[in-house]
PDB file of C-alpha atoms in Angstrom:
ATOM      1  CA  MET A   1      31.360 -23.924  14.237  1.00 51.00           C
ATOM      2  CA  LYS A   2      31.935 -21.200  16.775  1.00 63.00           C
ATOM      3  CA  ARG A   3      30.421 -18.704  14.374  1.00 64.00           C
ATOM      4  CA  ARG A   4      27.225 -20.780  14.145  1.00 65.00           C
ATOM      5  CA  GLU A   5      27.123 -21.118  17.929  1.00 69.00           C
ATOM      6  CA  ARG A   6      27.429 -17.348  18.332  1.00 69.00           C
ATOM      7  CA  TRP A   7      24.647 -16.901  15.775  1.00 65.00           C
ATOM      8  CA  ALA A   8      22.424 -19.389  17.625  1.00 65.00           C
ATOM      9  CA  GLU A   9      23.056 -17.532  20.889  1.00 71.00           C
ATOM     10  CA  ALA A  10      22.203 -14.241  19.201  1.00 66.00           C
ATOM     11  CA  MET A  11      18.955 -15.728  17.899  1.00 68.00           C
ATOM     12  CA  GLU A  12      18.051 -17.007  21.372  1.00 74.00           C
ATOM     13  CA  ASP A  13      18.675 -13.533  22.762  1.00 73.00           C
ATOM     14  CA  ALA A  14      16.518 -12.015  20.008  1.00 71.00           C
ATOM     15  CA  CYS A  15      13.684 -14.441  20.797  1.00 74.00           C
ATOM     16  CA  ALA A  16      13.931 -13.650  24.508  1.00 79.00           C
ATOM     17  CA  GLN A  17      13.816  -9.927  23.748  1.00 79.00           C
ATOM     18  CA  ALA A  18      10.780 -10.441  21.502  1.00 76.00           C
ATOM     19  CA  ALA A  19       8.990 -12.397  24.239  1.00 80.00           C
ATOM     20  CA  VAL A  20       9.739  -9.729  26.856  1.00 83.00           C
ATOM     21  CA  ARG A  21       8.621  -6.964  24.531  1.00 79.00           C
ATOM     22  CA  ALA A  22       5.401  -8.859  23.850  1.00 79.00           C
ATOM     23  CA  SER A  23       4.765  -9.130  27.588  1.00 82.00           C
ATOM     24  CA  LEU A  24       5.323  -5.389  28.022  1.00 81.00           C
ATOM     25  CA  ASP A  25       2.992  -4.676  25.091  1.00 77.00           C
ATOM     26  CA  ASP A  26       0.345  -6.957  26.610  1.00 78.00           C
ATOM     27  CA  ALA A  27       0.694  -5.165  29.943  1.00 81.00           C
ATOM     28  CA  LEU A  28       0.152  -1.809  28.238  1.00 76.00           C
ATOM     29  CA  GLY A  29      -2.898  -3.234  26.484  1.00 73.00           C
ATOM     30  CA  ASP A  30      -4.311  -4.430  29.814  1.00 76.00           C
ATOM     31  CA  LEU A  31      -3.725  -1.048  31.416  1.00 78.00           C
ATOM     32  CA  LEU A  32      -5.281   0.816  28.496  1.00 71.00           C
ATOM     33  CA  ARG A  33      -8.390  -1.384  28.655  1.00 72.00           C
ATOM     34  CA  ASP A  34      -8.653  -0.913  32.426  1.00 74.00           C
ATOM     35  CA  ALA A  35      -8.209   2.850  32.087  1.00 71.00           C
ATOM     36  CA  THR A  36     -11.018   2.960  29.512  1.00 65.00           C
ATOM     37  CA  GLN A  37     -13.323   0.997  31.784  1.00 71.00           C
ATOM     38  CA  ASN A  38     -12.411   2.991  34.917  1.00 72.00           C
ATOM     39  CA  PRO A  39     -11.659   6.534  33.707  1.00 69.00           C
ATOM     40  CA  THR A  40     -12.274   8.242  37.066  1.00 76.00           C
ATOM     41  CA  GLU A  41     -10.445   5.929  39.481  1.00 76.00           C
ATOM     42  CA  PRO A  42      -7.988   7.605  41.925  1.00 82.00           C
ATOM     43  CA  ASP A  43      -4.342   7.832  40.914  1.00 81.00           C
ATOM     44  CA  ALA A  44      -3.333   5.649  43.878  1.00 85.00           C
ATOM     45  CA  VAL A  45      -5.515   2.833  42.537  1.00 86.00           C
ATOM     46  CA  SER A  46      -4.077   3.312  39.028  1.00 85.00           C
ATOM     47  CA  CYS A  47      -0.512   3.150  40.379  1.00 87.00           C
ATOM     48  CA  ALA A  48      -1.289  -0.070  42.255  1.00 90.00           C
ATOM     49  CA  ARG A  49      -2.828  -1.467  39.080  1.00 87.00           C
ATOM     50  CA  ILE A  50       0.326  -0.598  37.091  1.00 89.00           C
ATOM     51  CA  ASP A  51       2.452  -2.568  39.574  1.00 91.00           C
ATOM     52  CA  ALA A  52       0.079  -5.552  39.605  1.00 92.00           C
ATOM     53  CA  VAL A  53      -0.340  -5.815  35.833  1.00 89.00           C
ATOM     54  CA  LEU A  54       3.355  -5.499  35.021  1.00 90.00           C
ATOM     55  CA  ASP A  55       4.347  -7.926  37.793  1.00 92.00           C
ATOM     56  CA  ARG A  56       1.860 -10.472  36.438  1.00 91.00           C
ATOM     57  CA  ARG A  57       2.941 -10.094  32.806  1.00 88.00           C
ATOM     58  CA  MET A  58       6.653 -10.247  33.686  1.00 90.00           C
ATOM     59  CA  ALA A  59       6.332 -13.370  35.862  1.00 91.00           C
ATOM     60  CA  PRO A  60       7.690 -15.664  33.076  1.00 89.00           C
ATOM     61  CA  HIS A  61      10.809 -13.488  32.786  1.00 89.00           C
ATOM     62  CA  GLN A  62      11.885 -13.400  36.438  1.00 90.00           C
ATOM     63  CA  HIS A  63      15.242 -14.944  35.484  1.00 90.00           C
ATOM     64  CA  LEU A  64      16.097 -12.003  33.205  1.00 89.00           C
ATOM     65  CA  ASP A  65      17.440  -9.083  35.233  1.00 90.00           C
ATOM     66  CA  TRP A  66      17.421  -6.737  32.242  1.00 88.00           C
ATOM     67  CA  ALA A  67      13.756  -7.526  31.560  1.00 88.00           C
ATOM     68  CA  LEU A  68      12.761  -6.753  35.146  1.00 91.00           C
ATOM     69  CA  ALA A  69      14.741  -3.511  34.947  1.00 90.00           C
ATOM     70  CA  GLU A  70      12.804  -2.523  31.794  1.00 87.00           C
ATOM     71  CA  ALA A  71       9.529  -3.273  33.576  1.00 89.00           C
ATOM     72  CA  GLU A  72      10.537  -1.095  36.539  1.00 91.00           C
ATOM     73  CA  THR A  73      11.474   1.727  34.173  1.00 88.00           C
ATOM     74  CA  LEU A  74       8.091   1.431  32.457  1.00 85.00           C
ATOM     75  CA  LYS A  75       6.328   1.525  35.826  1.00 87.00           C
ATOM     76  CA  ARG A  76       8.093   4.769  36.737  1.00 87.00           C
ATOM     77  CA  ARG A  77       7.279   6.348  33.364  1.00 84.00           C
ATOM     78  CA  LEU A  78       3.608   5.397  33.565  1.00 83.00           C
ATOM     79  CA  LYS A  79       3.275   6.719  37.105  1.00 83.00           C
ATOM     80  CA  ALA A  80       5.076   9.920  36.156  1.00 82.00           C
ATOM     81  CA  GLY A  81       2.632  10.231  33.241  1.00 76.00           C
ATOM     82  CA  LEU A  82      -0.297   9.932  35.666  1.00 72.00           C
ATOM     83  CA  GLN A  83       1.113  12.724  37.818  1.00 73.00           C
ATOM     84  CA  ALA A  84       1.740  14.933  34.799  1.00 69.00           C
ATOM     85  CA  HIS A  85      -1.779  14.281  33.520  1.00 62.00           C
ATOM     86  CA  ALA A  86      -3.226  15.195  36.922  1.00 59.00           C
ATOM     87  CA  LEU A  87      -1.328  18.495  36.866  1.00 57.00           C
ATOM     88  CA  ASP A  88      -2.479  19.226  33.307  1.00 57.00           C
ATOM     89  CA  ALA A  89      -6.077  18.424  34.241  1.00 54.00           C
ATOM     90  CA  ALA A  90      -5.873  20.785  37.209  1.00 56.00           C
ATOM     91  CA  ARG A  91      -4.491  23.572  35.020  1.00 59.00           C
ATOM     92  CA  GLN A  92      -7.154  22.953  32.352  1.00 57.00           C
ATOM     93  CA  THR A  93      -9.906  23.010  34.973  1.00 54.00           C
ATOM     94  CA  HIS A  94      -8.564  26.263  36.360  1.00 52.00           C
ATOM     95  CA  GLY A  95      -8.261  27.713  32.854  1.00 55.00           C
ATOM     96  CA  ALA A  96     -11.766  26.533  31.960  1.00 50.00           C
ATOM     97  CA  LYS A  97     -13.222  28.284  34.974  1.00 48.00           C
ATOM     98  CA  ARG A  98     -11.452  31.495  34.041  1.00 49.00           C
ATOM     99  CA  GLY A  99     -12.599  31.086  30.430  1.00 50.00           C
ATOM    100  CA  ASN A 100     -16.210  30.564  31.470  1.00 48.00           C
ATOM    101  CA  MET A 101     -16.056  33.675  33.608  1.00 47.00           C
ATOM    102  CA  GLY A 102     -15.003  35.547  30.509  1.00 48.00           C
ATOM    103  CA  GLY A 103     -17.597  33.915  28.281  1.00 47.00           C
ATOM    104  CA  GLY A 104     -15.158  31.491  26.634  1.00 42.00           C
ATOM    105  CA  THR A 105     -15.553  27.779  25.946  1.00 37.00           C
ATOM    106  CA  PRO A 106     -13.457  25.316  27.966  1.00 38.00           C
ATOM    107  CA  VAL A 107     -11.254  23.019  25.917  1.00 33.00           C
ATOM    108  CA  THR A 108      -9.829  19.741  27.214  1.00 33.00           C
ATOM    109  CA  GLY A 109      -7.973  16.885  25.561  1.00 33.00           C
ATOM    110  CA  THR A 110      -5.242  14.325  25.825  1.00 33.00           C
ATOM    111  CA  ILE A 111      -2.378  14.122  23.353  1.00 30.00           C
ATOM    112  CA  ILE A 112      -0.542  10.809  22.921  1.00 32.00           C
ATOM    113  CA  PRO A 113       2.693  11.427  21.006  1.00 35.00           C
ATOM    114  CA  LEU A 114       3.811   8.788  18.501  1.00 36.00           C
ATOM    115  CA  ARG A 115       7.159   8.628  16.779  1.00 39.00           C
ATOM    116  CA  SER A 116       7.231   9.559  13.119  1.00 39.00           C
ATOM    117  CA  ASN A 117       9.672   8.637  10.387  1.00 41.00           C
ATOM    118  CA  ARG A 118      11.645  11.771  11.196  1.00 41.00           C
ATOM    119  CA  GLY A 119      12.244  10.372  14.665  1.00 43.00           C
ATOM    120  CA  ALA A 120      13.251   6.934  13.412  1.00 42.00           C
ATOM    121  CA  THR A 121      16.973   7.177  14.084  1.00 44.00           C
ATOM    122  CA  SER A 122      17.688   3.470  14.620  1.00 49.00           C
ATOM    123  CA  GLU A 123      16.640   0.120  13.155  1.00 55.00           C
ATOM    124  CA  PHE A 124      14.337  -0.434  16.140  1.00 54.00           C
ATOM    125  CA  ASP A 125      12.643   2.944  15.579  1.00 58.00           C
ATOM    126  CA  VAL A 126      12.075   2.091  11.908  1.00 65.00           C
ATOM    127  CA  VAL A 127      10.537  -1.242  12.925  1.00 68.00           C
ATOM    128  CA  ASP A 128       8.213   0.498  15.380  1.00 67.00           C
ATOM    129  CA  VAL A 129       7.102   3.065  12.809  1.00 73.00           C
ATOM    130  CA  THR A 130       6.371   0.311  10.283  1.00 76.00           C
ATOM    131  CA  ALA A 131       4.558  -1.732  12.944  1.00 74.00           C
ATOM    132  CA  MET A 132       2.309   1.208  13.836  1.00 74.00           C
ATOM    133  CA  MET A 133       1.436   1.608  10.143  1.00 78.00           C
ATOM    134  CA  LEU A 134       0.508  -2.093   9.915  1.00 77.00           C
ATOM    135  CA  LEU A 135      -1.728  -1.742  12.976  1.00 72.00           C
ATOM    136  CA  ARG A 136      -3.444   1.383  11.667  1.00 74.00           C
ATOM    137  CA  GLU A 137      -4.093  -0.311   8.322  1.00 78.00           C
ATOM    138  CA  GLY A 138      -5.548  -3.384  10.045  1.00 79.00           C
ATOM    139  CA  ARG A 139      -2.847  -5.678   8.645  1.00 79.00           C
ATOM    140  CA  ALA A 140      -1.805  -6.907  12.110  1.00 75.00           C
ATOM    141  CA  ALA A 141      -3.811  -7.829  15.197  1.00 75.00           C
ATOM    142  CA  THR A 142      -1.239  -6.941  17.866  1.00 75.00           C
ATOM    143  CA  LEU A 143       1.772  -4.653  18.192  1.00 72.00           C
ATOM    144  CA  SER A 144       4.077  -7.630  18.765  1.00 75.00           C
ATOM    145  CA  GLY A 145       2.774  -9.345  15.631  1.00 78.00           C
ATOM    146  CA  ALA A 146       3.150  -6.123  13.669  1.00 80.00           C
ATOM    147  CA  ARG A 147       6.772  -5.788  14.782  1.00 80.00           C
ATOM    148  CA  LEU A 148       7.553  -9.345  13.724  1.00 83.00           C
ATOM    149  CA  ASP A 149       5.881  -8.717  10.339  1.00 85.00           C
ATOM    150  CA  ALA A 150       7.938  -5.542   9.923  1.00 85.00           C
ATOM    151  CA  ILE A 151      11.178  -7.389  10.709  1.00 85.00           C
ATOM    152  CA  ARG A 152      10.242 -10.236   8.354  1.00 87.00           C
ATOM    153  CA  THR A 153       9.481  -7.796   5.522  1.00 87.00           C
ATOM    154  CA  ASP A 154      12.812  -6.048   6.057  1.00 86.00           C
ATOM    155  CA  LEU A 155      14.743  -9.331   6.085  1.00 88.00           C
ATOM    156  CA  LEU A 156      13.035 -10.572   2.922  1.00 91.00           C
ATOM    157  CA  ALA A 157      13.893  -7.308   1.169  1.00 90.00           C
ATOM    158  CA  LYS A 158      17.526  -7.660   2.254  1.00 90.00           C
ATOM    159  CA  ARG A 159      17.499 -11.258   0.990  1.00 91.00           C
ATOM    160  CA  VAL A 160      16.342 -10.122  -2.448  1.00 93.00           C
ATOM    161  CA  GLN A 161      19.106  -7.504  -2.535  1.00 91.00           C
ATOM    162  CA  LEU A 162      21.777  -9.961  -1.412  1.00 91.00           C
ATOM    163  CA  THR A 163      20.643 -12.571  -3.954  1.00 92.00           C
ATOM    164  CA  ALA A 164      21.034  -9.963  -6.696  1.00 92.00           C
ATOM    165  CA  VAL A 165      24.529  -9.103  -5.443  1.00 90.00           C
ATOM    166  CA  ILE A 166      25.539 -12.788  -5.479  1.00 90.00           C
ATOM    167  CA  ALA A 167      24.196 -13.214  -9.019  1.00 91.00           C
ATOM    168  CA  GLU A 168      26.184 -10.180 -10.170  1.00 91.00           C
ATOM    169  CA  LEU A 169      29.366 -11.460  -8.517  1.00 88.00           C
ATOM    170  CA  GLN A 170      28.964 -14.916 -10.048  1.00 90.00           C
ATOM    171  CA  ALA A 171      28.453 -13.382 -13.498  1.00 90.00           C
ATOM    172  CA  ARG A 172      31.742 -11.490 -13.365  1.00 88.00           C
ATOM    173  CA  PRO A 173      34.289 -13.007 -15.765  1.00 90.00           C
ATOM    174  CA  ALA A 174      37.866 -13.623 -14.722  1.00 88.00           C
ATOM    175  CA  SER A 175      39.775 -10.355 -14.914  1.00 86.00           C
ATOM    176  CA  GLY A 176      43.227 -11.813 -15.433  1.00 87.00           C
ATOM    177  CA  ASP A 177      44.418  -9.987 -12.304  1.00 86.00           C
ATOM    178  CA  LEU A 178      44.965 -12.471  -9.479  1.00 88.00           C
ATOM    179  CA  ARG A 179      44.302  -9.879  -6.773  1.00 89.00           C
ATOM    180  CA  ILE A 180      40.982  -8.739  -8.293  1.00 88.00           C
ATOM    181  CA  ASP A 181      39.860 -12.318  -8.865  1.00 86.00           C
ATOM    182  CA  ALA A 182      40.753 -13.193  -5.270  1.00 89.00           C
ATOM    183  CA  VAL A 183      38.709 -10.250  -3.985  1.00 88.00           C
ATOM    184  CA  ASN A 184      35.729 -11.288  -6.123  1.00 85.00           C
ATOM    185  CA  ALA A 185      35.986 -14.855  -4.811  1.00 88.00           C
ATOM    186  CA  THR A 186      36.035 -13.583  -1.229  1.00 89.00           C
ATOM    187  CA  LEU A 187      33.043 -11.351  -1.873  1.00 89.00           C
ATOM    188  CA  ARG A 188      31.082 -14.281  -3.354  1.00 88.00           C
ATOM    189  CA  ALA A 189      31.894 -16.478  -0.367  1.00 89.00           C
ATOM    190  CA  GLU A 190      30.984 -13.797   2.187  1.00 89.00           C
ATOM    191  CA  ALA A 191      27.757 -12.904   0.387  1.00 88.00           C
ATOM    192  CA  SER A 192      26.753 -16.580   0.230  1.00 89.00           C
ATOM    193  CA  THR A 193      27.458 -16.925   3.955  1.00 87.00           C
ATOM    194  CA  GLY A 194      25.350 -13.847   4.610  1.00 87.00           C
ATOM    195  CA  LEU A 195      22.485 -15.412   2.667  1.00 89.00           C
ATOM    196  CA  ILE A 196      22.702 -18.556   4.809  1.00 88.00           C
ATOM    197  CA  TYR A 197      22.494 -16.471   7.982  1.00 86.00           C
ATOM    198  CA  LEU A 198      19.561 -14.485   6.636  1.00 88.00           C
ATOM    199  CA  ASP A 199      17.700 -17.749   6.035  1.00 89.00           C
ATOM    200  CA  LEU A 200      18.558 -18.906   9.552  1.00 86.00           C
ATOM    201  CA  PHE A 201      17.314 -15.599  10.929  1.00 86.00           C
ATOM    202  CA  LEU A 202      14.022 -15.982   9.048  1.00 88.00           C
ATOM    203  CA  GLU A 203      13.603 -19.479  10.509  1.00 86.00           C
ATOM    204  CA  GLN A 204      14.287 -18.158  14.006  1.00 83.00           C
ATOM    205  CA  LEU A 205      11.752 -15.420  13.383  1.00 83.00           C
ATOM    206  CA  LYS A 206       9.107 -18.115  12.889  1.00 83.00           C
ATOM    207  CA  THR A 207      10.080 -19.547  16.272  1.00 81.00           C
ATOM    208  CA  CYS A 208       9.819 -16.106  17.877  1.00 76.00           C
ATOM    209  CA  ALA A 209       6.388 -15.614  16.317  1.00 77.00           C
ATOM    210  CA  SER A 210       5.144 -18.898  17.776  1.00 76.00           C
ATOM    211  CA  ARG A 211       6.450 -17.936  21.221  1.00 70.00           C
ATOM    212  CA  VAL A 212       4.727 -14.555  21.359  1.00 63.00           C
ATOM    213  CA  ALA A 213       1.496 -15.684  19.676  1.00 59.00           C
TER     214      ALA A 213
END
């Protein structure tokens, strides 16, 4: 029973994390849309907008200290990005003027780095890479939805693998060695328990999807 309770608590935590991540994604979407509509607004206005948008999106999560800490970290990173962009723009403008004096053509641009598979060093990185692929291919409408689809696909694949393992274990004949047979019995029981938890996780994933929709 305690094991099921711990699993339920873990699922609640996972749903809370998914909801917070969705709010952060929505905040980034709001800021991107505002930046597109107001490309020349002063940095001070942009910084105030960052605070306002993230505070509004994180309002439902005020009881989660870790969520508020993540939002504050994101605020600092976005503001630092604004400052860095301003410095780059100043350097490019200066370089463009020098290039024009020498007959060259000014070149400007903004590079937005995205993680690749080579940078996917954890399960969360792999999920993000897969989610970005789903978005690019038009198979998901939002980043949060794409992440949930990526997790669901991964869990279903693991379920297929585990089902095959259970079938193989059940097909093993008795070896005549009590120790080997005991190990096989334990493996069957543990694999079957794992399958139950995978199914529970998939059900909880549906709940998470309805919360962030």
